[in-house]
Coordinates of C-alpha atoms and ligand atoms in Angstrom, one line a residue:
M1 CA 31.2 4.7 -16.6
N2 CA 29.8 7.8 -18.3
R3 CA 31.9 10.5 -19.9
T4 CA 31.6 14.1 -21.0
Y5 CA 33.8 17.0 -22.1
L6 CA 34.8 20.2 -20.3
M7 CA 36.9 23.0 -21.6
I8 CA 38.5 25.8 -19.6
K9 CA 38.5 28.9 -21.8
P10 CA 41.3 31.3 -22.7
E11 CA 40.7 34.0 -20.1
A12 CA 40.4 31.4 -17.3
V13 CA 43.7 29.6 -18.4
S14 CA 45.6 32.9 -18.7
G15 CA 44.1 34.0 -15.4
G16 CA 45.5 30.9 -13.7
L17 CA 42.1 29.5 -12.7
Q18 CA 42.6 26.0 -14.1
G19 CA 43.8 24.5 -10.8
E20 CA 40.8 25.7 -8.8
I21 CA 38.4 24.6 -11.5
I22 CA 39.9 21.1 -11.7
D23 CA 39.9 20.8 -7.9
L24 CA 36.2 21.6 -7.9
L25 CA 35.6 18.9 -10.6
L26 CA 37.5 16.3 -8.5
K27 CA 35.6 17.3 -5.3
N28 CA 32.3 16.7 -7.3
R29 CA 33.4 13.1 -8.0
F30 CA 34.5 13.6 -11.6
R31 CA 37.6 11.6 -12.7
V32 CA 40.0 13.2 -15.2
A33 CA 40.5 10.5 -18.0
R34 CA 42.4 12.8 -20.4
M35 CA 43.5 16.4 -20.3
K36 CA 45.2 18.6 -22.8
Q37 CA 46.3 22.2 -23.0
F38 CA 46.2 23.5 -26.6
R39 CA 45.3 26.4 -28.8
F40 CA 42.6 26.1 -31.5
D41 CA 43.3 27.1 -35.0
T42 CA 40.4 28.8 -36.8
A43 CA 39.3 25.7 -38.8
R44 CA 39.2 23.5 -35.7
A45 CA 37.4 26.2 -33.7
R46 CA 34.7 26.5 -36.4
A47 CA 34.3 22.7 -36.4
F48 CA 34.1 22.6 -32.6
Y49 CA 31.4 25.2 -32.5
A50 CA 29.7 24.2 -35.8
V51 CA 26.2 24.0 -34.0
H52 CA 26.5 27.8 -33.6
D53 CA 27.5 28.6 -37.2
G54 CA 25.3 31.3 -38.6
K55 CA 24.4 32.8 -35.2
P56 CA 25.1 36.5 -34.7
F57 CA 27.9 35.7 -32.1
F58 CA 29.6 33.0 -34.1
E59 CA 32.5 34.9 -35.6
A60 CA 33.3 36.6 -32.2
L61 CA 33.1 33.2 -30.5
V62 CA 35.7 31.7 -33.0
S63 CA 38.0 34.7 -32.7
Y64 CA 37.8 34.6 -28.8
I65 CA 38.3 30.8 -28.5
T66 CA 41.4 31.0 -30.8
S67 CA 42.9 33.9 -28.8
G68 CA 44.8 31.8 -26.3
D69 CA 45.4 28.3 -24.8
V70 CA 42.4 26.3 -23.6
V71 CA 42.5 23.2 -21.4
G72 CA 40.3 20.3 -22.6
L73 CA 39.3 17.5 -20.2
E74 CA 37.6 14.2 -20.7
L75 CA 35.6 13.6 -17.5
E76 CA 34.2 10.3 -16.2
M77 CA 31.8 9.4 -13.4
E78 CA 29.4 6.6 -12.5
G79 CA 26.3 8.8 -12.6
P80 CA 24.9 10.9 -15.5
A81 CA 28.1 12.9 -16.3
V82 CA 26.7 15.3 -19.0
E83 CA 23.9 16.4 -16.7
R84 CA 25.9 16.6 -13.5
L85 CA 28.6 18.6 -15.2
R86 CA 26.1 21.1 -16.6
E87 CA 24.6 21.6 -13.1
L88 CA 28.1 22.2 -11.7
V89 CA 28.9 24.6 -14.6
G90 CA 25.7 26.7 -14.3
A91 CA 23.9 29.0 -16.7
T92 CA 25.7 30.2 -19.9
D93 CA 25.5 33.8 -18.8
P94 CA 27.5 34.1 -15.5
A95 CA 25.0 36.9 -14.4
E96 CA 22.3 34.2 -14.4
A97 CA 24.4 31.4 -12.9
R98 CA 23.5 30.2 -9.4
P99 CA 26.0 30.7 -6.5
G100 CA 28.3 27.7 -6.2
T101 CA 28.5 27.1 -9.9
I102 CA 31.7 27.4 -11.9
R103 CA 30.4 30.2 -14.1
Y104 CA 29.1 32.1 -11.0
M105 CA 32.5 31.9 -9.4
Y106 CA 34.9 32.3 -12.4
G107 CA 32.8 33.7 -15.3
T108 CA 33.0 37.4 -16.4
D109 CA 30.3 37.8 -19.1
L110 CA 28.4 35.8 -21.7
Q111 CA 31.5 35.3 -23.9
R112 CA 34.1 35.0 -21.1
N113 CA 32.2 32.5 -19.1
A114 CA 35.2 30.5 -17.9
V115 CA 34.3 27.0 -19.3
H116 CA 32.4 25.1 -22.0
A117 CA 30.6 21.9 -21.1
S118 CA 29.0 19.5 -23.6
D119 CA 25.2 19.9 -23.7
S120 CA 24.4 16.2 -24.7
Q121 CA 26.0 12.8 -25.0
P122 CA 26.2 12.9 -28.8
N123 CA 27.9 16.4 -28.7
A124 CA 30.3 15.2 -25.9
E125 CA 31.4 12.3 -28.2
I126 CA 31.8 14.7 -31.2
E127 CA 33.8 17.3 -29.1
L128 CA 36.0 14.6 -27.5
A129 CA 36.8 13.3 -31.0
I130 CA 37.7 16.8 -32.2
V131 CA 39.9 17.5 -29.3
F132 CA 41.5 14.2 -28.5
G133 CA 41.1 12.6 -32.0
G134 CA 39.5 9.2 -31.3
P135 CA 38.5 7.0 -28.4
Ligands
CMP1 P1 29.6 27.7 -24.6 O1 29.0 26.7 -23.7 O2 31.1 27.6 -24.9 O3 28.9 27.5 -26.1 C1 28.8 28.6 -27.0 C2 29.3 29.9 -26.4 O4 28.9 31.0 -27.1 C3 28.7 30.1 -25.1 O5 29.3 29.2 -24.2 C4 29.0 31.5 -24.8 O6 30.2 31.8 -24.2 C5 29.1 32.1 -26.3 N1 28.0 33.1 -26.5 C6 28.3 34.4 -26.9 N2 27.1 35.0 -27.1 C7 26.1 34.2 -26.8 C8 24.7 34.2 -26.9 N3 24.1 35.4 -27.2 N4 24.0 33.1 -26.6 C9 24.6 32.0 -26.2 N5 26.0 31.9 -26.2 C10 26.7 32.9 -26.5

């Protein structure tokens, strides 16, 4: 079984889109192993997005992701979970995402792009540890 991490972002949670997004994940053969609604404090948000530290959009990203509750999900599947999830999620910018992808359907702009998905297995493990604290 392979695993990855998906996070439903603040504007999608406050907009009540979490049910539709989770339904789409289940229909695409992901299994929800763990799920948690929580709000990042600044320190944990900076750690979560540490790979983007120093980029021009980093401070705005931290302030946005701490602005409301998020829903974090550990997802499992038999196939290549990281890659399959990234296909289903679509391009970072919803304006460039293909029809049928989560960001095409639920994203608004580059920052409010509905969800975050881990971009590699090592990063999935790091992000799962930050959010769920251990295996
Ligand atoms: P996410 O997959 O959560 O990873 C980092 C986030 O930074 C990304 O989605 C975007 O929502 C956000 N972001 C804001 N500006 C940019 C940018 N110029 N390039 C890439 N990501 C950006």
